[in-house]
């Protein structure tokens, strides 16, 4: 990793299904850069995320986010407030198309790091699956 853009990523992911919340926390090193007002956060997934052997990148352009995972399970989720996107999602059990409806993105990223909050709902074949929240703090090392 280039030491100029190495960051500490503190992430909390909350998945709520039928009023039961499951939380996962991750603290890891990654990279962070800003080019033309577009922010990119990258990190290697671990056993804690359930995607060991994969890498994830989150790209933010204003209030549109794209979460891309490459490795054992590939996915590309598009998160845009007030819109529903249909996205490709691979699992060890097969591929599927998921609907992502975004309720909120709070983007407080700047050149030195910052805070990112995303809240969205996932459905498969128009059947509700879960409400999801991602809370990230990015700090340059």
Coordinates of C-alpha atoms in Angstrom, one line a residue:
X1 CA 0.0 0.0 0.0
X2 CA 1.1 3.5 -0.7
X3 CA 1.7 5.1 2.7
X4 CA 0.4 8.5 1.3
X5 CA -3.2 7.1 1.1
X6 CA -3.2 4.4 3.8
X7 CA -6.1 4.8 6.2
X8 CA -7.6 3.1 9.2
X9 CA -11.2 2.1 8.4
X10 CA -13.6 1.6 11.3
X11 CA -16.8 0.1 9.9
X12 CA -20.0 -1.0 11.6
X13 CA -22.6 -2.9 9.5
X14 CA -26.1 -3.4 10.9
X15 CA -28.6 -5.8 9.2
X16 CA -32.1 -5.8 10.6
X17 CA -34.6 -8.6 9.7
X18 CA -38.0 -8.7 11.4
X19 CA -36.9 -6.2 14.2
X20 CA -33.8 -8.3 15.0
X21 CA -30.6 -6.5 14.4
X22 CA -27.2 -8.2 13.7
X23 CA -24.1 -6.0 14.0
X24 CA -20.7 -6.6 12.6
X25 CA -17.7 -4.4 13.3
X26 CA -14.5 -4.2 11.3
X27 CA -11.3 -2.3 11.9
X28 CA -8.8 -2.6 9.1
X29 CA -6.2 -0.8 7.1
X30 CA -7.1 0.2 3.6
X31 CA -6.6 2.9 1.0
X32 CA -8.4 6.1 0.4
X33 CA -8.2 8.6 -2.4
X34 CA -10.1 11.5 -3.9
X35 CA -9.9 12.3 -7.6
X36 CA -12.2 15.0 -9.1
X37 CA -14.4 15.0 -6.0
X38 CA -14.9 11.2 -6.2
X39 CA -13.8 9.3 -3.1
X40 CA -12.6 5.7 -3.2
X41 CA -12.2 3.5 -0.1
X42 CA -10.6 0.0 -0.6
X43 CA -9.9 -2.8 1.8
X44 CA -9.3 -6.5 1.9
X45 CA -12.1 -8.5 3.4
X46 CA -11.4 -10.9 6.3
X47 CA -13.1 -13.7 8.0
X48 CA -14.9 -11.1 10.1
X49 CA -16.8 -9.9 7.0
X50 CA -17.5 -13.4 5.8
X51 CA -15.8 -12.7 2.5
X52 CA -12.2 -13.7 3.3
X53 CA -10.1 -13.7 0.1
X54 CA -12.1 -10.8 -1.5
X55 CA -11.5 -7.1 -1.7
X56 CA -14.1 -4.4 -1.5
X57 CA -14.1 -0.9 -2.9
X58 CA -16.6 1.8 -2.1
X59 CA -16.8 4.7 -4.6
X60 CA -18.7 7.9 -3.8
X61 CA -19.6 10.5 -6.3
X62 CA -21.8 13.0 -4.4
X63 CA -24.7 11.1 -3.0
X64 CA -24.3 8.0 -5.2
X65 CA -22.2 5.1 -3.8
X66 CA -21.1 2.0 -5.6
X67 CA -19.9 -1.0 -3.5
X68 CA -17.9 -3.5 -5.5
X69 CA -16.6 -6.8 -4.1
X70 CA -14.1 -8.9 -6.1
X71 CA -12.9 -12.3 -5.2
X72 CA -14.7 -15.4 -4.0
X73 CA -18.0 -13.7 -4.2
X74 CA -18.4 -10.8 -6.7
X75 CA -21.0 -8.1 -6.3
X76 CA -21.7 -4.6 -7.5
X77 CA -24.3 -2.6 -5.5
X78 CA -25.4 0.8 -6.5
X79 CA -26.7 3.0 -3.6
X80 CA -28.6 6.2 -4.6
X81 CA -31.0 8.0 -2.3
X82 CA -34.6 7.7 -3.3
X83 CA -34.0 5.3 -6.1
X84 CA -34.1 1.5 -6.5
X85 CA -31.3 -0.2 -8.4
X86 CA -31.2 -3.8 -9.4
X87 CA -27.7 -5.2 -8.8
X88 CA -25.8 -8.4 -9.4
X89 CA -24.8 -10.4 -6.3
X90 CA -22.9 -13.6 -6.1
X91 CA -23.0 -16.1 -3.2
X92 CA -21.4 -19.5 -2.8
X93 CA -24.9 -20.9 -3.5
X94 CA -25.4 -19.1 -6.8
X95 CA -25.9 -15.7 -8.4
X96 CA -28.9 -13.5 -7.9
X97 CA -30.3 -10.1 -8.8
X98 CA -31.1 -7.9 -5.7
X99 CA -33.1 -4.7 -5.4
X100 CA -31.4 -1.9 -3.4
X101 CA -33.6 1.0 -2.3
X102 CA -31.6 3.7 -0.5
X103 CA -33.1 5.7 2.3
X104 CA -30.1 7.9 3.3
X105 CA -26.5 8.6 2.5
X106 CA -24.6 11.0 4.8
X107 CA -21.3 11.7 3.1
X108 CA -18.9 13.8 5.3
X109 CA -15.7 12.7 3.6
X110 CA -13.0 15.1 2.9
X111 CA -9.3 15.0 1.7
X112 CA -8.1 13.7 5.1
X113 CA -10.8 11.1 5.7
X114 CA -14.1 11.5 7.5
X115 CA -17.5 9.9 8.1
X116 CA -19.9 7.9 5.8
X117 CA -23.4 6.6 6.7
X118 CA -25.6 4.6 4.3
X119 CA -29.0 3.1 5.0
X120 CA -30.8 0.9 2.4
X121 CA -33.3 -1.9 2.0
X122 CA -32.6 -5.1 0.1
X123 CA -35.2 -7.3 -1.7
X124 CA -35.0 -10.3 -3.9
X125 CA -37.8 -10.7 -6.5
X126 CA -39.6 -7.8 -4.8
X127 CA -39.7 -9.8 -1.5
X128 CA -38.2 -7.9 1.5
X129 CA -35.0 -9.3 2.8
X130 CA -33.4 -6.8 5.2
X131 CA -32.8 -3.2 6.2
X132 CA -29.1 -2.4 6.3
X133 CA -26.9 0.4 7.7
X134 CA -23.2 1.0 7.1
X135 CA -21.3 3.4 9.3
X136 CA -17.7 4.2 8.4
X137 CA -15.0 6.3 9.9
X138 CA -11.9 6.9 7.8
X139 CA -8.7 8.2 9.4
X140 CA -5.3 8.7 7.7
X141 CA -2.5 6.9 9.3

